Structure formats: structure tokens, C-alpha cells
Amino acid sequence: MTGAGSGLWLALDTATDVASVAVGAFPDGVRAVRSVHGARQHAAQIVPLVHEVLALAGARVQDLAAVIVGDGPGSFTGLRIGWAAAKGLVQDRGLPLWAVPSLMGAAHAAARGDVGPVAACFDALRGQVFGAVYAFPPPPHLGRVETLVAPALFTPAALARVAPVRPLVAVGDGAVRYAEEVVAWTGRAPLALDTVAPVAASLLALRPREQAGAEPSYGRPAEAQAKWEARHGRSLPHSAG
């Protein structure tokens, strides 16, 4: 794992309605993973989930060497909850924080060990999805990820047009919401996130590309910010853009 050392790692993902936490060590793999369904549960359950997976792994917060967080794009509120929990852990212990795109984690979970390609689509509302397409080469390139379509905001039809290959399957609440278009594109019914392994487990299996920045990738401004900017005709102070 690029940039990853030995020791116990914790992974969190709260980009969608399904929040998950996993703990594991390299190269041993995942020791424990848990998830909770329902965005309203994220704030109340994310810290208990961390303590639960640590207990299941027979470990403590003091045993952690680093934390990986799902970098979105996805739910504005959900991402902020996950990132707040992750930052609290690393700041308290002086640990490194690494980021992996949540869409990549979902695609990896849906691939189930296959090469792919796999499309991951999170519902972005307004007829759009946060979408990406990935492939996972077999040995000797195990651990490498090919980004065929980088995470961005698309309509389902636009994502299908820009994808260089036809995915074997699509996963995510966005894929489920636009199931008819997804089936026409991939030839298979989409997979819901609660039917594949928790995304946090995949974050542990993937190579972090970079240390986490100050903020996750929301994909687009929050609804309140978008309304403010439309009303005032300029960017919200202290926001990007």
C-alpha cells in the first residue's frame, strides 16, 4: 500500500445512506467491519461503530497507526459527519489521515474480486448522479486501480456516453434510482449498497492515493449554498469558486 506502514488502520465512509467502519492491518486484511443504514443514524452511530469494530478486533484507539476516510463525492451532511469523526481520531493521537474516493470503494465492493469494470453511482438528486467507472487489474498488478471515468457529476445518460467501456455492473443508490437507464447501459440490474460488502472494508483494501486535505469532495455545493449563490449572484464567502 503506497504510503501505508504497518500497524492497525481504521477506515470510515459516510458518503451515502449506508455508513461503515472497518479496522484491519496490512497485509492481514480486515479484522472487523460494521455498517449502519439511514442517514439520520450517522451522527449518533459513527463513534459507537468505531468503538464496536475496535472491540471486535481486540484493539483500542491507542493501537491505530492511521485512518482512511471516504473522500466522497456524496452527501454533504454525511461526509461532514465522517470527516469530523476521522479528524477527531487523528488529531487526538497525532495520526496520518488518508483519503480514498468513496465511489472507488463502492466499485471495489461490487467487483467482488473480479476485474470489472464497475460503475459506481451515488444519487445527487436533480436527475444526476455522482458517478465514476473503475477496473481492478488481476496479479501481477493486484492492488492497482484503473480509473476509467473519474468521479464527477453526470446524468446517467451522460455517464454512459463518456465511459470508454461497458461496465459489468453498476452499484449505488444513484444506479438503483435510475435502474431502467442503468440496465439499458450495463445489461444488468444495479446493485444496492446494502447488498455488497461495506465500503469501509474496501477502503482498507485499496491504495490511498493521497493524504486527506482540509475538506472532502462534496461533488457540488450544498443545497443551502447553491440557493444563496443563486440569490446573490456570487460565490458564498470562504467557499470554493
JSON list of C-alpha atoms in Angstrom, two decimals:
[
{"chain": "A", "resi": 1, "resn": "MET", "atom": "CA", "xyz": [0.00, 0.00, 0.00]},
{"chain": "A", "resi": 2, "resn": "THR", "atom": "CA", "xyz": [1.56, 3.26, -1.13]},
{"chain": "A", "resi": 3, "resn": "GLY", "atom": "CA", "xyz": [2.33, 5.45, 1.85]},
{"chain": "A", "resi": 4, "resn": "ALA", "atom": "CA", "xyz": [0.93, 2.84, 4.24]},
{"chain": "A", "resi": 5, "resn": "GLY", "atom": "CA", "xyz": [3.01, 1.44, 7.03]},
{"chain": "A", "resi": 6, "resn": "SER", "atom": "CA", "xyz": [2.45, -1.49, 9.34]},
{"chain": "A", "resi": 7, "resn": "GLY", "atom": "CA", "xyz": [0.05, -1.45, 12.24]},
{"chain": "A", "resi": 8, "resn": "LEU", "atom": "CA", "xyz": [-3.68, -1.23, 12.64]},
{"chain": "A", "resi": 9, "resn": "TRP", "atom": "CA", "xyz": [-5.66, 1.01, 10.28]},
{"chain": "A", "resi": 10, "resn": "LEU", "atom": "CA", "xyz": [-9.21, 2.30, 10.67]},
{"chain": "A", "resi": 11, "resn": "ALA", "atom": "CA", "xyz": [-11.44, 3.18, 7.70]},
{"chain": "A", "resi": 12, "resn": "LEU", "atom": "CA", "xyz": [-14.67, 5.21, 7.73]},
{"chain": "A", "resi": 13, "resn": "ASP", "atom": "CA", "xyz": [-17.14, 6.02, 4.98]},
{"chain": "A", "resi": 14, "resn": "THR", "atom": "CA", "xyz": [-20.28, 8.14, 5.35]},
{"chain": "A", "resi": 15, "resn": "ALA", "atom": "CA", "xyz": [-20.76, 9.38, 1.78]},
{"chain": "A", "resi": 16, "resn": "THR", "atom": "CA", "xyz": [-24.15, 7.69, 1.34]},
{"chain": "A", "resi": 17, "resn": "ASP", "atom": "CA", "xyz": [-27.11, 6.43, 3.32]},
{"chain": "A", "resi": 18, "resn": "VAL", "atom": "CA", "xyz": [-25.01, 3.42, 4.36]},
{"chain": "A", "resi": 19, "resn": "ALA", "atom": "CA", "xyz": [-22.22, 4.38, 6.76]},
{"chain": "A", "resi": 20, "resn": "SER", "atom": "CA", "xyz": [-19.49, 1.86, 7.53]},
{"chain": "A", "resi": 21, "resn": "VAL", "atom": "CA", "xyz": [-16.38, 1.45, 9.66]},
{"chain": "A", "resi": 22, "resn": "ALA", "atom": "CA", "xyz": [-13.66, -1.18, 9.31]},
{"chain": "A", "resi": 23, "resn": "VAL", "atom": "CA", "xyz": [-10.39, -1.97, 11.01]},
{"chain": "A", "resi": 24, "resn": "GLY", "atom": "CA", "xyz": [-7.52, -4.07, 9.72]},
{"chain": "A", "resi": 25, "resn": "ALA", "atom": "CA", "xyz": [-3.79, -4.49, 9.29]},
{"chain": "A", "resi": 26, "resn": "PHE", "atom": "CA", "xyz": [-1.60, -4.95, 6.23]},
{"chain": "A", "resi": 27, "resn": "PRO", "atom": "CA", "xyz": [-1.16, -7.46, 4.73]},
{"chain": "A", "resi": 28, "resn": "ASP", "atom": "CA", "xyz": [-3.53, -9.41, 7.00]},
{"chain": "A", "resi": 29, "resn": "GLY", "atom": "CA", "xyz": [-6.69, -7.68, 5.79]},
{"chain": "A", "resi": 30, "resn": "VAL", "atom": "CA", "xyz": [-9.91, -6.66, 7.51]},
{"chain": "A", "resi": 31, "resn": "ARG", "atom": "CA", "xyz": [-10.33, -7.77, 11.11]},
{"chain": "A", "resi": 32, "resn": "ALA", "atom": "CA", "xyz": [-13.77, -6.29, 11.78]},
{"chain": "A", "resi": 33, "resn": "VAL", "atom": "CA", "xyz": [-16.35, -4.22, 9.88]},
{"chain": "A", "resi": 34, "resn": "ARG", "atom": "CA", "xyz": [-19.78, -2.85, 10.72]},
{"chain": "A", "resi": 35, "resn": "SER", "atom": "CA", "xyz": [-22.31, -0.64, 8.94]},
{"chain": "A", "resi": 36, "resn": "VAL", "atom": "CA", "xyz": [-25.49, 1.27, 9.71]},
{"chain": "A", "resi": 37, "resn": "HIS", "atom": "CA", "xyz": [-28.27, 2.16, 7.28]},
{"chain": "A", "resi": 38, "resn": "GLY", "atom": "CA", "xyz": [-30.06, 5.51, 7.39]},
{"chain": "A", "resi": 39, "resn": "ALA", "atom": "CA", "xyz": [-28.50, 8.96, 7.09]},
{"chain": "A", "resi": 40, "resn": "ARG", "atom": "CA", "xyz": [-30.20, 10.12, 10.28]},
{"chain": "A", "resi": 41, "resn": "GLN", "atom": "CA", "xyz": [-28.25, 7.46, 12.18]},
{"chain": "A", "resi": 42, "resn": "HIS", "atom": "CA", "xyz": [-24.82, 8.65, 11.07]},
{"chain": "A", "resi": 43, "resn": "ALA", "atom": "CA", "xyz": [-24.21, 11.34, 13.66]},
{"chain": "A", "resi": 44, "resn": "ALA", "atom": "CA", "xyz": [-25.39, 9.18, 16.55]},
{"chain": "A", "resi": 45, "resn": "GLN", "atom": "CA", "xyz": [-23.84, 5.91, 15.43]},
{"chain": "A", "resi": 46, "resn": "ILE", "atom": "CA", "xyz": [-20.48, 6.65, 13.80]},
{"chain": "A", "resi": 47, "resn": "VAL", "atom": "CA", "xyz": [-18.45, 6.89, 17.03]},
{"chain": "A", "resi": 48, "resn": "PRO", "atom": "CA", "xyz": [-20.14, 3.82, 18.58]},
{"chain": "A", "resi": 49, "resn": "LEU", "atom": "CA", "xyz": [-19.37, 1.94, 15.35]},
{"chain": "A", "resi": 50, "resn": "VAL", "atom": "CA", "xyz": [-15.68, 2.87, 15.70]},
{"chain": "A", "resi": 51, "resn": "HIS", "atom": "CA", "xyz": [-15.59, 1.52, 19.25]},
{"chain": "A", "resi": 52, "resn": "GLU", "atom": "CA", "xyz": [-17.52, -1.59, 18.21]},
{"chain": "A", "resi": 53, "resn": "VAL", "atom": "CA", "xyz": [-15.15, -2.58, 15.40]},
{"chain": "A", "resi": 54, "resn": "LEU", "atom": "CA", "xyz": [-12.13, -1.92, 17.59]},
{"chain": "A", "resi": 55, "resn": "ALA", "atom": "CA", "xyz": [-13.60, -4.15, 20.29]},
{"chain": "A", "resi": 56, "resn": "LEU", "atom": "CA", "xyz": [-14.35, -6.87, 17.76]},
{"chain": "A", "resi": 57, "resn": "ALA", "atom": "CA", "xyz": [-10.74, -6.66, 16.56]},
{"chain": "A", "resi": 58, "resn": "GLY", "atom": "CA", "xyz": [-9.45, -6.83, 20.13]},
{"chain": "A", "resi": 59, "resn": "ALA", "atom": "CA", "xyz": [-7.89, -3.39, 19.77]},
{"chain": "A", "resi": 60, "resn": "ARG", "atom": "CA", "xyz": [-8.04, 0.13, 21.19]},
{"chain": "A", "resi": 61, "resn": "VAL", "atom": "CA", "xyz": [-7.81, 3.58, 19.67]},
{"chain": "A", "resi": 62, "resn": "GLN", "atom": "CA", "xyz": [-4.25, 3.72, 21.00]},
{"chain": "A", "resi": 63, "resn": "ASP", "atom": "CA", "xyz": [-3.34, 0.81, 18.70]},
{"chain": "A", "resi": 64, "resn": "LEU", "atom": "CA", "xyz": [-4.20, 2.69, 15.50]},
{"chain": "A", "resi": 65, "resn": "ALA", "atom": "CA", "xyz": [-1.40, 3.63, 13.10]},
{"chain": "A", "resi": 66, "resn": "ALA", "atom": "CA", "xyz": [-3.53, 5.64, 10.64]},
{"chain": "A", "resi": 67, "resn": "VAL", "atom": "CA", "xyz": [-7.05, 6.41, 9.50]},
{"chain": "A", "resi": 68, "resn": "ILE", "atom": "CA", "xyz": [-8.56, 6.21, 6.00]},
{"chain": "A", "resi": 69, "resn": "VAL", "atom": "CA", "xyz": [-11.67, 8.22, 5.19]},
{"chain": "A", "resi": 70, "resn": "GLY", "atom": "CA", "xyz": [-14.02, 8.01, 2.23]},
{"chain": "A", "resi": 71, "resn": "ASP", "atom": "CA", "xyz": [-13.43, 11.20, 0.24]},
{"chain": "A", "resi": 72, "resn": "GLY", "atom": "CA", "xyz": [-16.84, 11.38, -1.44]},
{"chain": "A", "resi": 73, "resn": "PRO", "atom": "CA", "xyz": [-18.38, 12.74, -3.51]},
{"chain": "A", "resi": 74, "resn": "GLY", "atom": "CA", "xyz": [-21.67, 12.27, -1.75]},
{"chain": "A", "resi": 75, "resn": "SER", "atom": "CA", "xyz": [-23.99, 13.54, 0.92]},
{"chain": "A", "resi": 76, "resn": "PHE", "atom": "CA", "xyz": [-22.84, 16.90, 2.27]},
{"chain": "A", "resi": 77, "resn": "THR", "atom": "CA", "xyz": [-24.05, 16.19, 5.80]},
{"chain": "A", "resi": 78, "resn": "GLY", "atom": "CA", "xyz": [-22.90, 12.58, 5.77]},
{"chain": "A", "resi": 79, "resn": "LEU", "atom": "CA", "xyz": [-19.39, 13.43, 4.62]},
{"chain": "A", "resi": 80, "resn": "ARG", "atom": "CA", "xyz": [-19.01, 16.12, 7.27]},
{"chain": "A", "resi": 81, "resn": "ILE", "atom": "CA", "xyz": [-20.00, 13.63, 9.99]},
{"chain": "A", "resi": 82, "resn": "GLY", "atom": "CA", "xyz": [-17.49, 11.04, 8.84]},
{"chain": "A", "resi": 83, "resn": "TRP", "atom": "CA", "xyz": [-14.72, 13.54, 8.37]},
{"chain": "A", "resi": 84, "resn": "ALA", "atom": "CA", "xyz": [-15.33, 15.09, 11.77]},
{"chain": "A", "resi": 85, "resn": "ALA", "atom": "CA", "xyz": [-15.02, 11.66, 13.38]},
{"chain": "A", "resi": 86, "resn": "ALA", "atom": "CA", "xyz": [-11.88, 10.83, 11.39]},
{"chain": "A", "resi": 87, "resn": "LYS", "atom": "CA", "xyz": [-10.23, 14.17, 12.13]},
{"chain": "A", "resi": 88, "resn": "GLY", "atom": "CA", "xyz": [-11.04, 13.83, 15.81]},
{"chain": "A", "resi": 89, "resn": "LEU", "atom": "CA", "xyz": [-9.28, 10.47, 15.90]},
{"chain": "A", "resi": 90, "resn": "VAL", "atom": "CA", "xyz": [-6.15, 11.58, 14.06]},
{"chain": "A", "resi": 91, "resn": "GLN", "atom": "CA", "xyz": [-5.78, 14.89, 15.86]},
{"chain": "A", "resi": 92, "resn": "ASP", "atom": "CA", "xyz": [-6.16, 13.28, 19.27]},
{"chain": "A", "resi": 93, "resn": "ARG", "atom": "CA", "xyz": [-3.50, 10.65, 18.51]},
{"chain": "A", "resi": 94, "resn": "GLY", "atom": "CA", "xyz": [-1.31, 12.55, 16.02]},
{"chain": "A", "resi": 95, "resn": "LEU", "atom": "CA", "xyz": [-2.04, 10.02, 13.26]},
{"chain": "A", "resi": 96, "resn": "PRO", "atom": "CA", "xyz": [-1.90, 10.42, 9.47]},
{"chain": "A", "resi": 97, "resn": "LEU", "atom": "CA", "xyz": [-5.23, 10.73, 7.64]},
{"chain": "A", "resi": 98, "resn": "TRP", "atom": "CA", "xyz": [-5.52, 9.24, 4.16]},
{"chain": "A", "resi": 99, "resn": "ALA", "atom": "CA", "xyz": [-8.35, 9.62, 1.66]},
{"chain": "A", "resi": 100, "resn": "VAL", "atom": "CA", "xyz": [-9.84, 7.25, -0.94]},
{"chain": "A", "resi": 101, "resn": "PRO", "atom": "CA", "xyz": [-12.79, 8.19, -3.20]},
{"chain": "A", "resi": 102, "resn": "SER", "atom": "CA", "xyz": [-15.98, 6.67, -1.81]},
{"chain": "A", "resi": 103, "resn": "LEU", "atom": "CA", "xyz": [-17.06, 5.80, -5.36]},
{"chain": "A", "resi": 104, "resn": "MET", "atom": "CA", "xyz": [-13.89, 3.74, -5.78]},
{"chain": "A", "resi": 105, "resn": "GLY", "atom": "CA", "xyz": [-14.64, 1.91, -2.55]},
{"chain": "A", "resi": 106, "resn": "ALA", "atom": "CA", "xyz": [-18.19, 1.13, -3.69]},
{"chain": "A", "resi": 107, "resn": "ALA", "atom": "CA", "xyz": [-16.97, -0.12, -7.08]},
{"chain": "A", "resi": 108, "resn": "HIS", "atom": "CA", "xyz": [-14.36, -2.33, -5.40]},
{"chain": "A", "resi": 109, "resn": "ALA", "atom": "CA", "xyz": [-17.02, -3.81, -3.11]},
{"chain": "A", "resi": 110, "resn": "ALA", "atom": "CA", "xyz": [-19.32, -4.51, -6.08]},
{"chain": "A", "resi": 111, "resn": "ALA", "atom": "CA", "xyz": [-16.48, -6.09, -8.10]},
{"chain": "A", "resi": 112, "resn": "ARG", "atom": "CA", "xyz": [-16.25, -8.88, -5.51]},
{"chain": "A", "resi": 113, "resn": "GLY", "atom": "CA", "xyz": [-12.75, -9.79, -6.61]},
{"chain": "A", "resi": 114, "resn": "ASP", "atom": "CA", "xyz": [-13.43, -9.53, -10.34]},
{"chain": "A", "resi": 115, "resn": "VAL", "atom": "CA", "xyz": [-11.54, -7.25, -12.71]},
{"chain": "A", "resi": 116, "resn": "GLY", "atom": "CA", "xyz": [-14.59, -5.22, -13.65]},
{"chain": "A", "resi": 117, "resn": "PRO", "atom": "CA", "xyz": [-15.10, -2.60, -14.98]},
{"chain": "A", "resi": 118, "resn": "VAL", "atom": "CA", "xyz": [-17.65, -1.40, -12.42]},
{"chain": "A", "resi": 119, "resn": "ALA", "atom": "CA", "xyz": [-19.63, 1.83, -12.41]},
{"chain": "A", "resi": 120, "resn": "ALA", "atom": "CA", "xyz": [-20.42, 3.45, -9.08]},
{"chain": "A", "resi": 121, "resn": "CYS", "atom": "CA", "xyz": [-23.29, 5.95, -8.95]},
{"chain": "A", "resi": 122, "resn": "PHE", "atom": "CA", "xyz": [-24.42, 7.88, -5.89]},
{"chain": "A", "resi": 123, "resn": "ASP", "atom": "CA", "xyz": [-27.69, 9.78, -6.07]},
{"chain": "A", "resi": 124, "resn": "ALA", "atom": "CA", "xyz": [-27.02, 13.52, -6.48]},
{"chain": "A", "resi": 125, "resn": "LEU", "atom": "CA", "xyz": [-30.70, 14.48, -6.90]},
{"chain": "A", "resi": 126, "resn": "ARG", "atom": "CA", "xyz": [-31.89, 16.85, -9.69]},
{"chain": "A", "resi": 127, "resn": "GLY", "atom": "CA", "xyz": [-31.74, 13.95, -12.16]},
{"chain": "A", "resi": 128, "resn": "GLN", "atom": "CA", "xyz": [-27.99, 13.49, -11.66]},
{"chain": "A", "resi": 129, "resn": "VAL", "atom": "CA", "xyz": [-25.52, 11.09, -10.07]},
{"chain": "A", "resi": 130, "resn": "PHE", "atom": "CA", "xyz": [-22.02, 11.34, -8.70]},
{"chain": "A", "resi": 131, "resn": "GLY", "atom": "CA", "xyz": [-20.51, 8.73, -11.00]},
{"chain": "A", "resi": 132, "resn": "ALA", "atom": "CA", "xyz": [-17.23, 7.00, -11.83]},
{"chain": "A", "resi": 133, "resn": "VAL", "atom": "CA", "xyz": [-16.03, 3.82, -13.52]},
{"chain": "A", "resi": 134, "resn": "TYR", "atom": "CA", "xyz": [-13.13, 1.68, -12.28]},
{"chain": "A", "resi": 135, "resn": "ALA", "atom": "CA", "xyz": [-11.33, -1.55, -13.16]},
{"chain": "A", "resi": 136, "resn": "PHE", "atom": "CA", "xyz": [-9.25, -3.70, -10.81]},
{"chain": "A", "resi": 137, "resn": "PRO", "atom": "CA", "xyz": [-6.43, -5.50, -12.65]},
{"chain": "A", "resi": 138, "resn": "PRO", "atom": "CA", "xyz": [-5.52, -9.04, -11.51]},
{"chain": "A", "resi": 139, "resn": "PRO", "atom": "CA", "xyz": [-2.00, -10.17, -10.46]},
{"chain": "A", "resi": 140, "resn": "PRO", "atom": "CA", "xyz": [0.73, -9.12, -11.02]},
{"chain": "A", "resi": 141, "resn": "HIS", "atom": "CA", "xyz": [-1.00, -5.73, -10.81]},
{"chain": "A", "resi": 142, "resn": "LEU", "atom": "CA", "xyz": [-3.09, -6.61, -7.75]},
{"chain": "A", "resi": 143, "resn": "GLY", "atom": "CA", "xyz": [-3.82, -3.52, -5.68]},
{"chain": "A", "resi": 144, "resn": "ARG", "atom": "CA", "xyz": [-3.68, -1.23, -8.68]},
{"chain": "A", "resi": 145, "resn": "VAL", "atom": "CA", "xyz": [-6.84, 0.60, -9.75]},
{"chain": "A", "resi": 146, "resn": "GLU", "atom": "CA", "xyz": [-7.62, 1.88, -13.25]},
{"chain": "A", "resi": 147, "resn": "THR", "atom": "CA", "xyz": [-9.83, 4.97, -13.21]},
{"chain": "A", "resi": 148, "resn": "LEU", "atom": "CA", "xyz": [-11.75, 4.77, -16.47]},
{"chain": "A", "resi": 149, "resn": "VAL", "atom": "CA", "xyz": [-14.07, 7.67, -15.61]},
{"chain": "A", "resi": 150, "resn": "ALA", "atom": "CA", "xyz": [-13.01, 9.96, -12.77]},
{"chain": "A", "resi": 151, "resn": "PRO", "atom": "CA", "xyz": [-15.60, 10.96, -10.16]},
{"chain": "A", "resi": 152, "resn": "ALA", "atom": "CA", "xyz": [-17.82, 13.78, -11.39]},
{"chain": "A", "resi": 153, "resn": "LEU", "atom": "CA", "xyz": [-21.42, 14.92, -11.64]},
{"chain": "A", "resi": 154, "resn": "PHE", "atom": "CA", "xyz": [-23.37, 13.34, -14.53]},
{"chain": "A", "resi": 155, "resn": "THR", "atom": "CA", "xyz": [-26.82, 12.48, -15.73]},
{"chain": "A", "resi": 156, "resn": "PRO", "atom": "CA", "xyz": [-26.98, 8.69, -16.10]},
{"chain": "A", "resi": 157, "resn": "ALA", "atom": "CA", "xyz": [-27.07, 9.10, -19.89]},
{"chain": "A", "resi": 158, "resn": "ALA", "atom": "CA", "xyz": [-24.01, 11.36, -19.87]},
{"chain": "A", "resi": 159, "resn": "LEU", "atom": "CA", "xyz": [-22.05, 8.90, -17.73]},
{"chain": "A", "resi": 160, "resn": "ALA", "atom": "CA", "xyz": [-22.86, 6.13, -20.18]},
{"chain": "A", "resi": 161, "resn": "ARG", "atom": "CA", "xyz": [-21.67, 8.29, -23.09]},
{"chain": "A", "resi": 162, "resn": "VAL", "atom": "CA", "xyz": [-18.29, 9.15, -21.59]},
{"chain": "A", "resi": 163, "resn": "ALA", "atom": "CA", "xyz": [-17.49, 5.66, -20.30]},
{"chain": "A", "resi": 164, "resn": "PRO", "atom": "CA", "xyz": [-14.91, 4.05, -22.64]},
{"chain": "A", "resi": 165, "resn": "VAL", "atom": "CA", "xyz": [-16.25, 0.54, -21.95]},
{"chain": "A", "resi": 166, "resn": "ARG", "atom": "CA", "xyz": [-19.49, -1.06, -20.89]},
{"chain": "A", "resi": 167, "resn": "PRO", "atom": "CA", "xyz": [-19.41, -1.85, -17.16]},
{"chain": "A", "resi": 168, "resn": "LEU", "atom": "CA", "xyz": [-20.19, -5.33, -15.96]},
{"chain": "A", "resi": 169, "resn": "VAL", "atom": "CA", "xyz": [-22.42, -3.85, -13.27]},
{"chain": "A", "resi": 170, "resn": "ALA", "atom": "CA", "xyz": [-23.33, -0.56, -11.62]},
{"chain": "A", "resi": 171, "resn": "VAL", "atom": "CA", "xyz": [-23.64, -0.04, -7.87]},
{"chain": "A", "resi": 172, "resn": "GLY", "atom": "CA", "xyz": [-25.06, 2.64, -5.61]},
{"chain": "A", "resi": 173, "resn": "ASP", "atom": "CA", "xyz": [-28.28, 4.42, -4.73]},
{"chain": "A", "resi": 174, "resn": "GLY", "atom": "CA", "xyz": [-27.97, 6.52, -7.89]},
{"chain": "A", "resi": 175, "resn": "ALA", "atom": "CA", "xyz": [-27.76, 3.38, -10.02]},
{"chain": "A", "resi": 176, "resn": "VAL", "atom": "CA", "xyz": [-30.82, 1.97, -8.26]},
{"chain": "A", "resi": 177, "resn": "ARG", "atom": "CA", "xyz": [-32.78, 5.19, -8.65]},
{"chain": "A", "resi": 178, "resn": "TYR", "atom": "CA", "xyz": [-32.18, 5.22, -12.41]},
{"chain": "A", "resi": 179, "resn": "ALA", "atom": "CA", "xyz": [-32.36, 1.45, -12.79]},
{"chain": "A", "resi": 180, "resn": "GLU", "atom": "CA", "xyz": [-34.03, 1.48, -16.21]},
{"chain": "A", "resi": 181, "resn": "GLU", "atom": "CA", "xyz": [-31.25, 3.57, -17.74]},
{"chain": "A", "resi": 182, "resn": "VAL", "atom": "CA", "xyz": [-28.59, 1.53, -15.96]},
{"chain": "A", "resi": 183, "resn": "VAL", "atom": "CA", "xyz": [-29.98, -1.76, -17.24]},
{"chain": "A", "resi": 184, "resn": "ALA", "atom": "CA", "xyz": [-30.05, -0.37, -20.78]},
{"chain": "A", "resi": 185, "resn": "TRP", "atom": "CA", "xyz": [-26.40, 0.59, -20.35]},
{"chain": "A", "resi": 186, "resn": "THR", "atom": "CA", "xyz": [-24.92, -2.40, -18.49]},
{"chain": "A", "resi": 187, "resn": "GLY", "atom": "CA", "xyz": [-27.41, -5.15, -19.27]},
{"chain": "A", "resi": 188, "resn": "ARG", "atom": "CA", "xyz": [-27.72, -5.99, -15.57]},
{"chain": "A", "resi": 189, "resn": "ALA", "atom": "CA", "xyz": [-29.84, -4.82, -12.67]},
{"chain": "A", "resi": 190, "resn": "PRO", "atom": "CA", "xyz": [-27.91, -2.39, -10.44]},
{"chain": "A", "resi": 191, "resn": "LEU", "atom": "CA", "xyz": [-26.63, -3.37, -7.01]},
{"chain": "A", "resi": 192, "resn": "ALA", "atom": "CA", "xyz": [-27.79, -1.53, -3.91]},
{"chain": "A", "resi": 193, "resn": "LEU", "atom": "CA", "xyz": [-25.07, -0.59, -1.44]},
{"chain": "A", "resi": 194, "resn": "ASP", "atom": "CA", "xyz": [-26.59, -2.72, 1.29]},
{"chain": "A", "resi": 195, "resn": "THR", "atom": "CA", "xyz": [-26.20, -5.83, -0.90]},
{"chain": "A", "resi": 196, "resn": "VAL", "atom": "CA", "xyz": [-22.40, -5.58, -1.21]},
{"chain": "A", "resi": 197, "resn": "ALA", "atom": "CA", "xyz": [-19.64, -5.58, 1.39]},
{"chain": "A", "resi": 198, "resn": "PRO", "atom": "CA", "xyz": [-19.39, -2.35, 3.41]},
{"chain": "A", "resi": 199, "resn": "VAL", "atom": "CA", "xyz": [-17.41, 0.35, 1.59]},
{"chain": "A", "resi": 200, "resn": "ALA", "atom": "CA", "xyz": [-15.10, 0.89, 4.57]},
{"chain": "A", "resi": 201, "resn": "ALA", "atom": "CA", "xyz": [-13.73, -2.63, 4.11]},
{"chain": "A", "resi": 202, "resn": "SER", "atom": "CA", "xyz": [-12.80, -1.79, 0.53]},
{"chain": "A", "resi": 203, "resn": "LEU", "atom": "CA", "xyz": [-11.11, 1.44, 1.62]},
{"chain": "A", "resi": 204, "resn": "LEU", "atom": "CA", "xyz": [-8.72, -0.74, 3.63]},
{"chain": "A", "resi": 205, "resn": "ALA", "atom": "CA", "xyz": [-8.02, -2.93, 0.61]},
{"chain": "A", "resi": 206, "resn": "LEU", "atom": "CA", "xyz": [-7.34, -0.03, -1.78]},
{"chain": "A", "resi": 207, "resn": "ARG", "atom": "CA", "xyz": [-4.21, 2.03, -2.01]},
{"chain": "A", "resi": 208, "resn": "PRO", "atom": "CA", "xyz": [-4.68, 5.56, -0.61]},
{"chain": "A", "resi": 209, "resn": "ARG", "atom": "CA", "xyz": [-3.66, 7.96, -3.36]},
{"chain": "A", "resi": 210, "resn": "GLU", "atom": "CA", "xyz": [-3.03, 10.96, -1.16]},
{"chain": "A", "resi": 211, "resn": "GLN", "atom": "CA", "xyz": [-3.24, 12.23, 2.36]},
{"chain": "A", "resi": 212, "resn": "ALA", "atom": "CA", "xyz": [-6.57, 13.85, 3.11]},
{"chain": "A", "resi": 213, "resn": "GLY", "atom": "CA", "xyz": [-6.96, 17.57, 2.55]},
{"chain": "A", "resi": 214, "resn": "ALA", "atom": "CA", "xyz": [-8.91, 20.02, 4.62]},
{"chain": "A", "resi": 215, "resn": "GLU", "atom": "CA", "xyz": [-12.31, 19.08, 3.20]},
{"chain": "A", "resi": 216, "resn": "PRO", "atom": "CA", "xyz": [-13.88, 16.08, 1.44]},
{"chain": "A", "resi": 217, "resn": "SER", "atom": "CA", "xyz": [-15.04, 16.19, -2.16]},
{"chain": "A", "resi": 218, "resn": "TYR", "atom": "CA", "xyz": [-18.72, 17.11, -1.93]},
{"chain": "A", "resi": 219, "resn": "GLY", "atom": "CA", "xyz": [-19.23, 16.93, -5.69]},
{"chain": "A", "resi": 220, "resn": "ARG", "atom": "CA", "xyz": [-21.11, 20.24, -5.75]},
{"chain": "A", "resi": 221, "resn": "PRO", "atom": "CA", "xyz": [-22.12, 22.92, -3.23]},
{"chain": "A", "resi": 222, "resn": "ALA", "atom": "CA", "xyz": [-24.62, 22.09, -0.52]},
{"chain": "A", "resi": 223, "resn": "GLU", "atom": "CA", "xyz": [-28.24, 22.99, -1.33]},
{"chain": "A", "resi": 224, "resn": "ALA", "atom": "CA", "xyz": [-28.22, 25.97, 1.03]},
{"chain": "A", "resi": 225, "resn": "GLN", "atom": "CA", "xyz": [-25.01, 27.31, -0.52]},
{"chain": "A", "resi": 226, "resn": "ALA", "atom": "CA", "xyz": [-26.37, 26.88, -4.06]},
{"chain": "A", "resi": 227, "resn": "LYS", "atom": "CA", "xyz": [-29.52, 28.81, -3.16]},
{"chain": "A", "resi": 228, "resn": "TRP", "atom": "CA", "xyz": [-27.51, 31.62, -1.52]},
{"chain": "A", "resi": 229, "resn": "GLU", "atom": "CA", "xyz": [-25.21, 31.97, -4.56]},
{"chain": "A", "resi": 230, "resn": "ALA", "atom": "CA", "xyz": [-28.16, 31.94, -6.98]},
{"chain": "A", "resi": 231, "resn": "ARG", "atom": "CA", "xyz": [-29.89, 34.65, -4.97]},
{"chain": "A", "resi": 232, "resn": "HIS", "atom": "CA", "xyz": [-26.79, 36.86, -4.65]},
{"chain": "A", "resi": 233, "resn": "GLY", "atom": "CA", "xyz": [-25.11, 36.11, -7.98]},
{"chain": "A", "resi": 234, "resn": "ARG", "atom": "CA", "xyz": [-21.70, 35.37, -6.45]},
{"chain": "A", "resi": 235, "resn": "SER", "atom": "CA", "xyz": [-19.81, 32.69, -4.56]},
{"chain": "A", "resi": 236, "resn": "LEU", "atom": "CA", "xyz": [-20.52, 32.28, -0.89]},
{"chain": "A", "resi": 237, "resn": "PRO", "atom": "CA", "xyz": [-17.68, 33.88, 1.11]},
{"chain": "A", "resi": 238, "resn": "HIS", "atom": "CA", "xyz": [-14.99, 31.35, 2.04]},
{"chain": "A", "resi": 239, "resn": "SER", "atom": "CA", "xyz": [-16.37, 28.77, -0.43]},
{"chain": "A", "resi": 240, "resn": "ALA", "atom": "CA", "xyz": [-14.53, 27.42, -3.44]},
{"chain": "A", "resi": 241, "resn": "GLY", "atom": "CA", "xyz": [-15.14, 29.10, -6.76]}
]
